[in-house]
Coordinates of C-alpha atoms and ligand atoms in Angstrom, one line a residue:
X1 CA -30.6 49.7 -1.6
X2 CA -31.0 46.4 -0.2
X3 CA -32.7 45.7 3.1
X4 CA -30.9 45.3 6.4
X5 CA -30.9 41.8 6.9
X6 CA -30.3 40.7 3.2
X7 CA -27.3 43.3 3.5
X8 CA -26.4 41.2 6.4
X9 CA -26.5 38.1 5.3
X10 CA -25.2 38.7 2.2
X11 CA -21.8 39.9 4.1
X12 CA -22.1 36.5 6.2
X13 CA -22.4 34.4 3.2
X14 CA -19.2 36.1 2.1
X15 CA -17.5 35.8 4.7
X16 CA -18.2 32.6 5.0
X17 CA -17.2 31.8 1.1
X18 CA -14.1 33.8 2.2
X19 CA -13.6 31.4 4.6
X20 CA -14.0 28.3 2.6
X21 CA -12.2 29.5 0.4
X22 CA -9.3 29.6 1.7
X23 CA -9.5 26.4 3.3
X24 CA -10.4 24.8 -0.2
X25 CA -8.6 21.5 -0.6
X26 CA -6.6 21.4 2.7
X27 CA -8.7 20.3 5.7
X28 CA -6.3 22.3 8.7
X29 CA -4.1 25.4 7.1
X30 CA -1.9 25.6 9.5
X31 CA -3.7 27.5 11.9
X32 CA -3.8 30.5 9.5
X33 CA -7.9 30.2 9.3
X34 CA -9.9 28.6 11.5
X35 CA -12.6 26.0 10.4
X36 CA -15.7 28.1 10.2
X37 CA -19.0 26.7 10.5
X38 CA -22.3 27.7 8.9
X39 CA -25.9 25.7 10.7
X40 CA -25.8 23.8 7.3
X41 CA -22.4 22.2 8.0
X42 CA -23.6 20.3 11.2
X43 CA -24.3 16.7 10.2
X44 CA -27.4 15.7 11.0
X45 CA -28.0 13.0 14.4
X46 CA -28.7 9.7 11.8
X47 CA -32.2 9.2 14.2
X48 CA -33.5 12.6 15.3
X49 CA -32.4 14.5 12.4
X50 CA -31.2 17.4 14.4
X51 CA -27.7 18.9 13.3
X52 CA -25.4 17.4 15.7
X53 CA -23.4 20.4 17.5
X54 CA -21.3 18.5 19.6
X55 CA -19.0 15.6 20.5
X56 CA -21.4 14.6 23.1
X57 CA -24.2 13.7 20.3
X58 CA -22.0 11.1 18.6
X59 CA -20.8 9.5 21.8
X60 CA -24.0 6.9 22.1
X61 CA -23.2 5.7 18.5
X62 CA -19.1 6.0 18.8
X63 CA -19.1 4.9 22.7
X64 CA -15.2 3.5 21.8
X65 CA -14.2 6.9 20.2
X66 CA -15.6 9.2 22.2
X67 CA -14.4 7.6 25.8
X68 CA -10.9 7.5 24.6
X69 CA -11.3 11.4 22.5
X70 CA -12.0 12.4 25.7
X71 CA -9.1 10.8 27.7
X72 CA -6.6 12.2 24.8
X73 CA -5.1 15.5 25.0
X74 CA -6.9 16.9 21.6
X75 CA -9.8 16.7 23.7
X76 CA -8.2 19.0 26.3
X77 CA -5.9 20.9 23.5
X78 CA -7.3 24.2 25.0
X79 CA -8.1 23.6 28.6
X80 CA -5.0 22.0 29.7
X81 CA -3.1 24.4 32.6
X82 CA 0.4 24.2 30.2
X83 CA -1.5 25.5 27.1
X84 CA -3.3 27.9 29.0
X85 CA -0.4 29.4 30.9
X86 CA 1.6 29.6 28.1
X87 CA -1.2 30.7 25.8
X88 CA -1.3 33.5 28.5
X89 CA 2.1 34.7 27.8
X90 CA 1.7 35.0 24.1
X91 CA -2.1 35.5 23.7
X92 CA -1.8 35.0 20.1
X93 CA -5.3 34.3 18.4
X94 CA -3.5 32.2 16.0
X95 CA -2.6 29.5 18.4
X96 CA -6.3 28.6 19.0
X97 CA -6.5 28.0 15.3
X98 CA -5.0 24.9 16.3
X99 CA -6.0 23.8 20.1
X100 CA -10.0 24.9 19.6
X101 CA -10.3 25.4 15.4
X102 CA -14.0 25.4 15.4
X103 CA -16.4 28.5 15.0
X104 CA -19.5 29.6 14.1
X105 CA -20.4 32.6 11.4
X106 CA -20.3 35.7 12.7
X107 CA -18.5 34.4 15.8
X108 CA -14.9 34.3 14.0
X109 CA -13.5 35.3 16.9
X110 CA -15.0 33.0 19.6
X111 CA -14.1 29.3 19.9
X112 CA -17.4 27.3 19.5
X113 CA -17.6 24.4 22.6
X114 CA -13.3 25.1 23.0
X115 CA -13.8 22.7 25.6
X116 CA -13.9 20.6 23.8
X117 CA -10.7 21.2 21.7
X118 CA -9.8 19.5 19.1
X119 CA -13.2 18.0 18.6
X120 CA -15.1 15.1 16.7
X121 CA -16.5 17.3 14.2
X122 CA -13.4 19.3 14.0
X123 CA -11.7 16.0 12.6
X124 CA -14.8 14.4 10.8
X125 CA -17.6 16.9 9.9
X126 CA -17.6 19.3 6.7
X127 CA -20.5 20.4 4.8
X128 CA -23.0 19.0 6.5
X129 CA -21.2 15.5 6.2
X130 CA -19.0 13.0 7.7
X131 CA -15.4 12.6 6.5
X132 CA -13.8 9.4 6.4
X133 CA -11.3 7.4 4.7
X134 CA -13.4 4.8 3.5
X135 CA -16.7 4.4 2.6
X136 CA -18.2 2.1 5.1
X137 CA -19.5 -1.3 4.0
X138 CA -22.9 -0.6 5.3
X139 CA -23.5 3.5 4.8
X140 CA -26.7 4.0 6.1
X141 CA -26.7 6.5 9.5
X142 CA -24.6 9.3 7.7
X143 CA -23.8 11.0 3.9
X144 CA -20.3 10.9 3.8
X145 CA -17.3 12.8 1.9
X146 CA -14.2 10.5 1.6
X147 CA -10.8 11.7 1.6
X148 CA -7.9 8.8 1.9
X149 CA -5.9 11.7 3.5
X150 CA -7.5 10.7 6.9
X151 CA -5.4 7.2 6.3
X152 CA -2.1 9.1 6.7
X153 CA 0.0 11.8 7.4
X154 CA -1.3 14.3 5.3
X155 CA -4.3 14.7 7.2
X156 CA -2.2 15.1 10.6
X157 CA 0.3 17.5 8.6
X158 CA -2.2 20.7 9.0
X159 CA -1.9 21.2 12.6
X160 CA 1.4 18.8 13.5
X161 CA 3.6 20.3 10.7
X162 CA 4.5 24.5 10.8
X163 CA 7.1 27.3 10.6
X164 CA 7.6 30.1 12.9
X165 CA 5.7 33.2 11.8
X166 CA 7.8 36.0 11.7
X167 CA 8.4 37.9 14.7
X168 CA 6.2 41.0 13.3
X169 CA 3.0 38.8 12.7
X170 CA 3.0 36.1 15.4
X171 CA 0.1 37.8 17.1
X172 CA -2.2 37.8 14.4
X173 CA -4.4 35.3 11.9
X174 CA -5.2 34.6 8.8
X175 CA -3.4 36.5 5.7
X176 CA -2.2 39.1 8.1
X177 CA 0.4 36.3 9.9
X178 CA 3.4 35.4 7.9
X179 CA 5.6 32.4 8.5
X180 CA 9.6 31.9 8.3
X181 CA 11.1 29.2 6.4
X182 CA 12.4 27.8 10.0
X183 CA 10.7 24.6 11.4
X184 CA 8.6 25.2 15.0
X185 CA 7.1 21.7 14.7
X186 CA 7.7 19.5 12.0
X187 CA 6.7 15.7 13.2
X188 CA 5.9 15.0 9.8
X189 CA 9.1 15.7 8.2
X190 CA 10.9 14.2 10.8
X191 CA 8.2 10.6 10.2
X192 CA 9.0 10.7 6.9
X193 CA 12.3 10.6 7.1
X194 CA 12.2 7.6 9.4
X195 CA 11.9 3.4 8.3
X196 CA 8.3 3.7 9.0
X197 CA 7.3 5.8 6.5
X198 CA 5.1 3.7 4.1
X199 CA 5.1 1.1 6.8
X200 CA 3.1 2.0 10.0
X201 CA 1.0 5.3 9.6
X202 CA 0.9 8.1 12.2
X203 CA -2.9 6.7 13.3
X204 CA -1.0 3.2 13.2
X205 CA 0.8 4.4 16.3
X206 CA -1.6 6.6 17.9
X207 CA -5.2 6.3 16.7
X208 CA -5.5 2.3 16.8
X209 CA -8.8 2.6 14.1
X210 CA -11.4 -0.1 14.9
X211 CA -9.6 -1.2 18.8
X212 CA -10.7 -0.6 22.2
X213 CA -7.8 2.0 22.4
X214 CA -9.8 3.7 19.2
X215 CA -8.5 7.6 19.5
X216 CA -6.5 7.5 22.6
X217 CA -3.5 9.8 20.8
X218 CA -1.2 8.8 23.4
X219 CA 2.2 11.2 23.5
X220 CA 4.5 13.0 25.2
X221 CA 2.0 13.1 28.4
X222 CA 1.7 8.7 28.6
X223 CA 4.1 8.5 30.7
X224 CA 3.5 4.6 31.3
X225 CA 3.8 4.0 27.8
X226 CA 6.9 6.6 27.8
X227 CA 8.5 4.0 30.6
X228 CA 8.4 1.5 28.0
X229 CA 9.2 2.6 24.6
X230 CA 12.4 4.4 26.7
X231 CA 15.6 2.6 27.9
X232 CA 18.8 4.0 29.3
X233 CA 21.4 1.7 29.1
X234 CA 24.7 1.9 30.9
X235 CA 28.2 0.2 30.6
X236 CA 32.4 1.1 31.9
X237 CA 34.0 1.9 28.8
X238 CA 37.4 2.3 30.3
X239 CA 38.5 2.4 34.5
X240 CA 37.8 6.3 34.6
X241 CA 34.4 6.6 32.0
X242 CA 31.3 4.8 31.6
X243 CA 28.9 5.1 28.5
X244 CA 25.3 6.0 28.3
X245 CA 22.9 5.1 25.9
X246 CA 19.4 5.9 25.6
X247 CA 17.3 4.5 23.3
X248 CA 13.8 5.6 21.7
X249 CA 12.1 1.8 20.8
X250 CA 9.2 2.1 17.9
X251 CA 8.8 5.8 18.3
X252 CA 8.2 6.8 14.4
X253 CA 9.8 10.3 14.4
X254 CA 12.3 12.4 16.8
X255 CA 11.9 12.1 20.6
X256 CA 11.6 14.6 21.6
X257 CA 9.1 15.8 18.6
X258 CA 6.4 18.0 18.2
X259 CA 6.2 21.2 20.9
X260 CA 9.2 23.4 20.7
X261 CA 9.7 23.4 24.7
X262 CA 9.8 19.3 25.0
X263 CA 12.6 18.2 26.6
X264 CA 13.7 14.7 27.5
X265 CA 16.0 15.1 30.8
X266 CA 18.6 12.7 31.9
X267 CA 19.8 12.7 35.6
X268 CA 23.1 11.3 35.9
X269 CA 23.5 10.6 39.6
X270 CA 25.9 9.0 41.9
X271 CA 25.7 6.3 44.8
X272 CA 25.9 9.2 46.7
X273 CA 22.9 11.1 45.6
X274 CA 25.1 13.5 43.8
X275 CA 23.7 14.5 40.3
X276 CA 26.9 14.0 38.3
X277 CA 25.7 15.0 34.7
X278 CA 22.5 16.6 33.3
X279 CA 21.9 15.9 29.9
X280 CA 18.8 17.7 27.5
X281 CA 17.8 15.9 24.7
X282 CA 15.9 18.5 22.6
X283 CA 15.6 20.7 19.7
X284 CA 18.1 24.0 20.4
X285 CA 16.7 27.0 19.8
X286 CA 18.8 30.8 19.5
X287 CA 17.1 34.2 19.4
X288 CA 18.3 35.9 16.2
X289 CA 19.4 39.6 16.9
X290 CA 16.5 42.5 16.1
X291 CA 13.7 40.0 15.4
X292 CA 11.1 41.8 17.6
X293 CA 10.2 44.4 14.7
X294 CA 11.3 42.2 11.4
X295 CA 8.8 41.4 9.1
X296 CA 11.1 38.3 7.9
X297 CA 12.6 37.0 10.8
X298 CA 11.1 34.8 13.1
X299 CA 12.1 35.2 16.7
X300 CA 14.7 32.0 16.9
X301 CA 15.8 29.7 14.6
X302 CA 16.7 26.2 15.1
X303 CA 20.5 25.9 15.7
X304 CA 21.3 22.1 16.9
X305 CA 19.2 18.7 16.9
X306 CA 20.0 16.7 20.3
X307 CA 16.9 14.7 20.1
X308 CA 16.7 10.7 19.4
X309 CA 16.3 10.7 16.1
X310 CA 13.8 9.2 13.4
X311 CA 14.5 5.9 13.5
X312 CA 15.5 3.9 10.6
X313 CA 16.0 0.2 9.6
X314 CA 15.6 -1.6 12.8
X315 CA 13.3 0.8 14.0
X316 CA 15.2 1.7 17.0
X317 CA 16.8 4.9 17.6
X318 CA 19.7 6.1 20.0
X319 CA 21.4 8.4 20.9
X320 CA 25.4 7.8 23.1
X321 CA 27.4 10.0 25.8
X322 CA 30.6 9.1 27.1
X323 CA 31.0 10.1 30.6
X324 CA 34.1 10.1 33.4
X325 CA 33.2 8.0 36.1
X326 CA 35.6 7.4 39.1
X327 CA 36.9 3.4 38.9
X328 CA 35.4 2.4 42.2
X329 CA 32.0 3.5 42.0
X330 CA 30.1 0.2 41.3
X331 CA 26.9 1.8 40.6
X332 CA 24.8 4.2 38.5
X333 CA 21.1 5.9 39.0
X334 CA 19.8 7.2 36.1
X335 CA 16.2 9.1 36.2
X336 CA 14.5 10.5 33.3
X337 CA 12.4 12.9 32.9
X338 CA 10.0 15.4 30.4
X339 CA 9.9 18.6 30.5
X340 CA 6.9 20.8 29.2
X341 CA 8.1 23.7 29.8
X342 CA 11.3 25.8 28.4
X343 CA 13.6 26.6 31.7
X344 CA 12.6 30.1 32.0
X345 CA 8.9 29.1 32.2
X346 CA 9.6 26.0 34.5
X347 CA 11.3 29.0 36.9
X348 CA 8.0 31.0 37.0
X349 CA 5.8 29.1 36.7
X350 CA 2.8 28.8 39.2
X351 CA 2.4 24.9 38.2
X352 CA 4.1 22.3 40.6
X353 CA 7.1 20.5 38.6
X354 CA 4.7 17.0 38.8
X355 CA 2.9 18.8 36.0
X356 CA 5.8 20.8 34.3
X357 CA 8.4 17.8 34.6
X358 CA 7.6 14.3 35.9
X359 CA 9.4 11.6 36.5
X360 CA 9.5 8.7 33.6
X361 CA 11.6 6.1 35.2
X362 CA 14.6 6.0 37.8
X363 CA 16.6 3.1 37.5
X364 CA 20.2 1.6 38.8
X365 CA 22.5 0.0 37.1
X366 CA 25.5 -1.8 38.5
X367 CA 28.9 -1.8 36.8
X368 CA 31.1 -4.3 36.9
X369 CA 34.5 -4.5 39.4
X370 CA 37.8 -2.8 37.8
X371 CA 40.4 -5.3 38.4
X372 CA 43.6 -3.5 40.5
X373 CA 45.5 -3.5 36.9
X374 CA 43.1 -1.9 35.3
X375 CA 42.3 0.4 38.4
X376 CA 45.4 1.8 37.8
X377 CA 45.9 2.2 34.5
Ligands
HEC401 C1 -27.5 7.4 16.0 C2 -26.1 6.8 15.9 C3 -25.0 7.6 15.4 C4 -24.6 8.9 15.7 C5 -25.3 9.9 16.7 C6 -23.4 9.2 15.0 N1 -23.0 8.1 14.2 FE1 -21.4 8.0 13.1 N2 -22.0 6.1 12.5 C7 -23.1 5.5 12.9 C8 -23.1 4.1 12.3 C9 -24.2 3.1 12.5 C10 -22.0 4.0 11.4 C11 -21.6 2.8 10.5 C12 -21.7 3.1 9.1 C13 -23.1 3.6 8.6 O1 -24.1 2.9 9.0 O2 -23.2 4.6 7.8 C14 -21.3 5.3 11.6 C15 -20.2 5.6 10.9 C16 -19.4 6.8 11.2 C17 -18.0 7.0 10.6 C18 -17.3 6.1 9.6 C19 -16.7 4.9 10.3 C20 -15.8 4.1 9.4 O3 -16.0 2.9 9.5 O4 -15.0 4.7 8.7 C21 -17.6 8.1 11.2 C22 -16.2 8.8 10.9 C23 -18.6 8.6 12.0 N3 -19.7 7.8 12.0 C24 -18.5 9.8 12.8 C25 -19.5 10.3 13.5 C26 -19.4 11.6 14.2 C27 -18.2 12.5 14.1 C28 -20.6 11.8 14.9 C29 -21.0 13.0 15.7 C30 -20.9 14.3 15.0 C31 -21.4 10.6 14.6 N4 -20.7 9.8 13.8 C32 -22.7 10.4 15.1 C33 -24.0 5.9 13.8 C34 -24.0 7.2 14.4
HEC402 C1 -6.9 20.4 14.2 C2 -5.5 20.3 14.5 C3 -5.0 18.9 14.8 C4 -5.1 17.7 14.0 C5 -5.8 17.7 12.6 C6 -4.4 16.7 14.6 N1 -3.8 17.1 15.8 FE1 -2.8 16.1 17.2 N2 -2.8 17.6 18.4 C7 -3.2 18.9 18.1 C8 -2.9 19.8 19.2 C9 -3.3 21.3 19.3 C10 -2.3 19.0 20.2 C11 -1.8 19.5 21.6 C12 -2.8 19.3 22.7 C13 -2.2 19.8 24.0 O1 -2.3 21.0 24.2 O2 -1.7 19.0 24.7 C14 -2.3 17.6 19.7 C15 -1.8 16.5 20.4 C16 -1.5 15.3 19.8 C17 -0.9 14.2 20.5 C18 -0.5 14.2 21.9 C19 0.9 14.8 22.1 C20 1.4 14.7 23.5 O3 2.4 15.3 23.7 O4 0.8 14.1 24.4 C21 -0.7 13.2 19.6 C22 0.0 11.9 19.8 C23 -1.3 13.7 18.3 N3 -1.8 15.0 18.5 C24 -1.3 12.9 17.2 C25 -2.1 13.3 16.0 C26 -2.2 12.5 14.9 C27 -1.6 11.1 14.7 C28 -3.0 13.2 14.0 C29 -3.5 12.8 12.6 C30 -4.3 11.5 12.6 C31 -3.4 14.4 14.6 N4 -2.8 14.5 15.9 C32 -4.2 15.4 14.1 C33 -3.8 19.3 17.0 C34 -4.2 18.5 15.9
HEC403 C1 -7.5 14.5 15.5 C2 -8.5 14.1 14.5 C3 -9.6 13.2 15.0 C4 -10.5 13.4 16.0 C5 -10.5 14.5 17.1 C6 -11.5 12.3 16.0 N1 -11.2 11.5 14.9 FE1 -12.2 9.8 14.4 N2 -10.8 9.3 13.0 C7 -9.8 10.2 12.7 C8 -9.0 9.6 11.6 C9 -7.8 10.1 10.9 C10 -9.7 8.3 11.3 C11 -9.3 7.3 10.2 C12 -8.6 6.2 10.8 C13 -8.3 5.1 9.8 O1 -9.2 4.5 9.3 O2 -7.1 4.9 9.5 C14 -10.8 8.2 12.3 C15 -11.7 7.2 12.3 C16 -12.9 7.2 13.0 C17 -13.9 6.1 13.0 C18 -13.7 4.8 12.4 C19 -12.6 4.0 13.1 C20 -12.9 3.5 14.5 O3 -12.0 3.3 15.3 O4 -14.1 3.4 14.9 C21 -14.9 6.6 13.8 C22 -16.2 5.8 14.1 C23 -14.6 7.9 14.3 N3 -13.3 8.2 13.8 C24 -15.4 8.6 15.1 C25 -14.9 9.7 15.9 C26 -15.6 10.4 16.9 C27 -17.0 10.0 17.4 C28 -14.8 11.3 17.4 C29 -15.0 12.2 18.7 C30 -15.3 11.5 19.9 C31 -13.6 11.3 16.6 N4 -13.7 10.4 15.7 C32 -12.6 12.2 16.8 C33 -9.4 11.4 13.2 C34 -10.1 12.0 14.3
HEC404 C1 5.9 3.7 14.7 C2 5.0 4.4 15.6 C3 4.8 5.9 15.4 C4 4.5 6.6 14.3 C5 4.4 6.1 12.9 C6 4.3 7.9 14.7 N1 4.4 8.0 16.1 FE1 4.2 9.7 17.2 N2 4.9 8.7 18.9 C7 5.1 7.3 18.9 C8 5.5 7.0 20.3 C9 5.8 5.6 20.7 C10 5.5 8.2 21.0 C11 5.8 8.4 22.5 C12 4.7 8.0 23.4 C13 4.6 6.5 23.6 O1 5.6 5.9 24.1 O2 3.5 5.9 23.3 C14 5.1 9.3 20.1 C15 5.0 10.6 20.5 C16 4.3 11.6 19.7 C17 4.0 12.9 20.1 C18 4.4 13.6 21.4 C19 5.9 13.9 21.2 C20 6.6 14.5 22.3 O3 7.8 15.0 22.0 O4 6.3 14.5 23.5 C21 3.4 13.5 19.0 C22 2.9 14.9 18.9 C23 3.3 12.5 17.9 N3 3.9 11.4 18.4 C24 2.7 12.7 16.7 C25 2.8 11.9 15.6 C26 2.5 12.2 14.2 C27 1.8 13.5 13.8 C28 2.8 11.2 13.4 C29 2.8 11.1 11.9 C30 3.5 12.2 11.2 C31 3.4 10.2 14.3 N4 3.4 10.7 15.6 C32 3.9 8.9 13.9 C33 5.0 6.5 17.9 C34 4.8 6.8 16.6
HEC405 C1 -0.3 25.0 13.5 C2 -0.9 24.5 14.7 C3 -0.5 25.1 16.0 C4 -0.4 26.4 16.4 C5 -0.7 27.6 15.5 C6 -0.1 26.4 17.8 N1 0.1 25.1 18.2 FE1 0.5 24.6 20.2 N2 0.6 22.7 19.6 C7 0.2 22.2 18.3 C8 0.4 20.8 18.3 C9 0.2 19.9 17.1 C10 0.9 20.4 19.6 C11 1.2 19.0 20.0 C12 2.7 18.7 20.0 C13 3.3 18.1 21.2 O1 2.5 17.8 22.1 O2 4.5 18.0 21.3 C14 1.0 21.6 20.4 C15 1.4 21.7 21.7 C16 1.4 22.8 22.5 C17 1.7 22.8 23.9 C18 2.1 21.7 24.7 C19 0.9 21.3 25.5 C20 1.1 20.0 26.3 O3 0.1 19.4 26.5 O4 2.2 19.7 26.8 C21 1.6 24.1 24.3 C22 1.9 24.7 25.7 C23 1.2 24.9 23.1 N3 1.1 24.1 22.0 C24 1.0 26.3 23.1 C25 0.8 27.0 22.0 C26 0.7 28.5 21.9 C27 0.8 29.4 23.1 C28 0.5 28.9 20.6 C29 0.4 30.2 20.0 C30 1.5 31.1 20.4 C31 0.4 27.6 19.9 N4 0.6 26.5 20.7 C32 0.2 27.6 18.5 C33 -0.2 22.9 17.3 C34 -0.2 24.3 17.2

């Protein structure tokens, strides 16, 4: 027999192994596992020596990083009120696999410092070392493991790239969740099938390495940069239609990508104030029939694209709608918005549509006069 606390830390240590082992080789798995720490994989502080437990200890070194980290929304991946509202209508412990990975051994089940999210050390520690994709010039405050993964996509794919589980497993972890062959996110599909794959990496666009703006990860919720990289454009096609056009400018994959729920909303509006049209560029989504129970279907599947999509050669994406559009009205108001939130939700919900759906831009656009001819033609 052995003794009590060898018997327990044997089982630890296996767990642990366990663990590891099924992360080997990929750092993120999709939120099946999530990354489980031992006191040995802490890197230790480069001065003090003391294993470093939290973002806050690399903040004096990594001031750049770690204002921006916390500014971003991996930093707030399991505190924001849309995660946690909607976490709270499918408490799934396989969504914080994802939005808080990080625990400690013999805490599998408890986040360790989820406010922080998706952490520092979630990204850069492992084994007691740092991980980056170079070795720096001069190494001398950390022992590092490199892995040129962290230059590219692959190293986003983990979390940013995923099917839906079936319907009979979503609410669990690990081996006992199953997932579909039918996309819920896949950014990095949709980035490689656009122009600037092999040009500009995913970090090119939203990790600016060695800048000011070092780990900002701006997104759907940069709503300034949104007002930029968006344009609606708007011109009379004929005396009775107009045509719109809205344009995605540099974005390297679908817009809307990425959550299931993101919606990009076009207000069609007249001089009078009168919404004419009301357009919803998204991924479509249907519930497939007797899901609930299955233990191969996932709850929908994806049944139409209506998002702007990967751009290709000149890096510009579009997407057109004709529209009818009375002869006299000289003027259009577009307003676009985002939506968080999938209708149902954005019914319900306790949040204030500022938070579920603001307002990117509202703009006007004049048309030109119909000459009497064409007025009545
Ligand atoms: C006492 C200061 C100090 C602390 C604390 C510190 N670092 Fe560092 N770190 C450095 C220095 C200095 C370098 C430059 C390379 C070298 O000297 O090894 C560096 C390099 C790095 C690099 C590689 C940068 C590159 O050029 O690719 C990463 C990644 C990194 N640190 C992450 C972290 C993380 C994550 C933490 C917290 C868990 C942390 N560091 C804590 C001082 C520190
Ligand atoms: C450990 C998992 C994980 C990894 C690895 C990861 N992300 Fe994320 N990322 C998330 C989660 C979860 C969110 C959503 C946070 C929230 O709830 O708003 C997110 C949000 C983002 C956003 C903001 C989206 C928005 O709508 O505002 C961007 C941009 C982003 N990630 C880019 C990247 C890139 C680029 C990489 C690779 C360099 C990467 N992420 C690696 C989990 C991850
Ligand atoms: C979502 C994952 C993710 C998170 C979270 C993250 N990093 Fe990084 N970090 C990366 C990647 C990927 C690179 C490699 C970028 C490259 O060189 O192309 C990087 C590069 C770095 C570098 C070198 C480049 C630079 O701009 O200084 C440092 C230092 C660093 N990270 C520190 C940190 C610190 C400190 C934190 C927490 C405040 C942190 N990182 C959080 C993914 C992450
Ligand atoms: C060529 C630049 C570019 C590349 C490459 C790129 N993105 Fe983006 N991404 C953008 C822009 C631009 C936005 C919209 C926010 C903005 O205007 O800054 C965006 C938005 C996002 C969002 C929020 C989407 C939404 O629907 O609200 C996520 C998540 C994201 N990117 C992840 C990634 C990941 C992961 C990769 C790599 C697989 C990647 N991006 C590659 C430019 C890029
Ligand atoms: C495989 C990793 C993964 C899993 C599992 C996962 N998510 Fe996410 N989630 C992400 C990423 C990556 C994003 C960022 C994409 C974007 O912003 O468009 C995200 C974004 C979100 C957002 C949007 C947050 C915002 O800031 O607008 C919500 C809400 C959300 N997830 C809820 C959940 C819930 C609830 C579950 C479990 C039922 C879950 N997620 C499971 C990776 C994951």
């Amino acid at each position: 027999m052995l003794p009590r606390h060898l018997l327990i830390w044997c089982l630890i240590t296996a767990a642990t192994a366990c663990y590891k082992d099924k992360q080997a080789g990929a750092l993120f798995t999709k939120g099946l596992f999530p990354v489980v720490f031992a006191e040995a994989d802490f890197a230790l502080h480069p001065k003090n020596g003391r294993r470093m437990q939290s973002s806050k200890d690399c903040a004096p070194c990594h001031e750049t990083a770690y204002r921006n980290w916390n500014l971003s929304r991996h930093r707030v991946a399991l505190t924001n009120e849309l995660y946690r509202e909607s976490h709270e209508r499918e408490p799934s412990p396989w969504c914080i696999n994802c939005h808080a990975p990080l625990r400690l051994t013999g805490a599998e089940s408890k986040p360790f410092h989820e406010e922080e999210g998706v952490s520092c050390l979630v990204c850069h520690v492992r084994s007691g070392k740092i991980l980056a994709k170079n070795l720096p010039k001069k190494a001398t405050a950390h022992e590092y493991t490199i892995d040129h993964r962290l230059g590219d996509e692959r190293f986003c794919e983990g979390c940013h790239e995923f099917n839906f589980p079936t319907a009979a497993t979503a609410m669990r972890e690990g081996h006992a969740l199953h997932y579909t062959d039918q996309p819920m996110q896949n950014t990095v599909s949709e980035y490689r099938s656009s122009a600037f794959y092999g040009n500009v990496s995913c970090g090119g666009c939203h990790l600016f390495a060695y800048t000011e703006a070092s780990h900002r990860f701006p997104g759907g919720h940069a709503i300034e940069r949104l007002r930029q990289d968006l344009r609606v454009e708007v011109s009379r096609t004929s005396p009775g239609s107009i045509t719109l056009r809205i344009f995605a400018l540099g974005i390297g994959h679908s817009f809307p990508t990425g959550d299931l729920f993101r919606t990009l909303r076009v207000r069609v509006i007249d001089p009078g104030g009168k919404i004419a049209e009301e357009l919803e560029l998204r991924h479509y989504f249907e519930p497939i029939a007797g899901a609930a129970r299955s233990s191969t279907l996932p709850l929908k599947r994806r049944v139409r694209e209506e998002t702007l999509p990967p751009p290709q050669l000149d890096y510009v994406s579009m997407r057109e709608y004709a529209l009818a559009w009375p002869a006299a009205s000289r003027e259009v108001i577009t307003e676009l918005y985002i939506d968080y939130l999938n209708q149902m939700n954005t019914m319900t919900t306790r949040l204030s549509p500022r938070i579920t759906r603001p307002l990117i831009k509202r703009e006007t656009h004049r048309l030109p006069q119909v000459s009497g001819a064409d007025a009545k033609g």
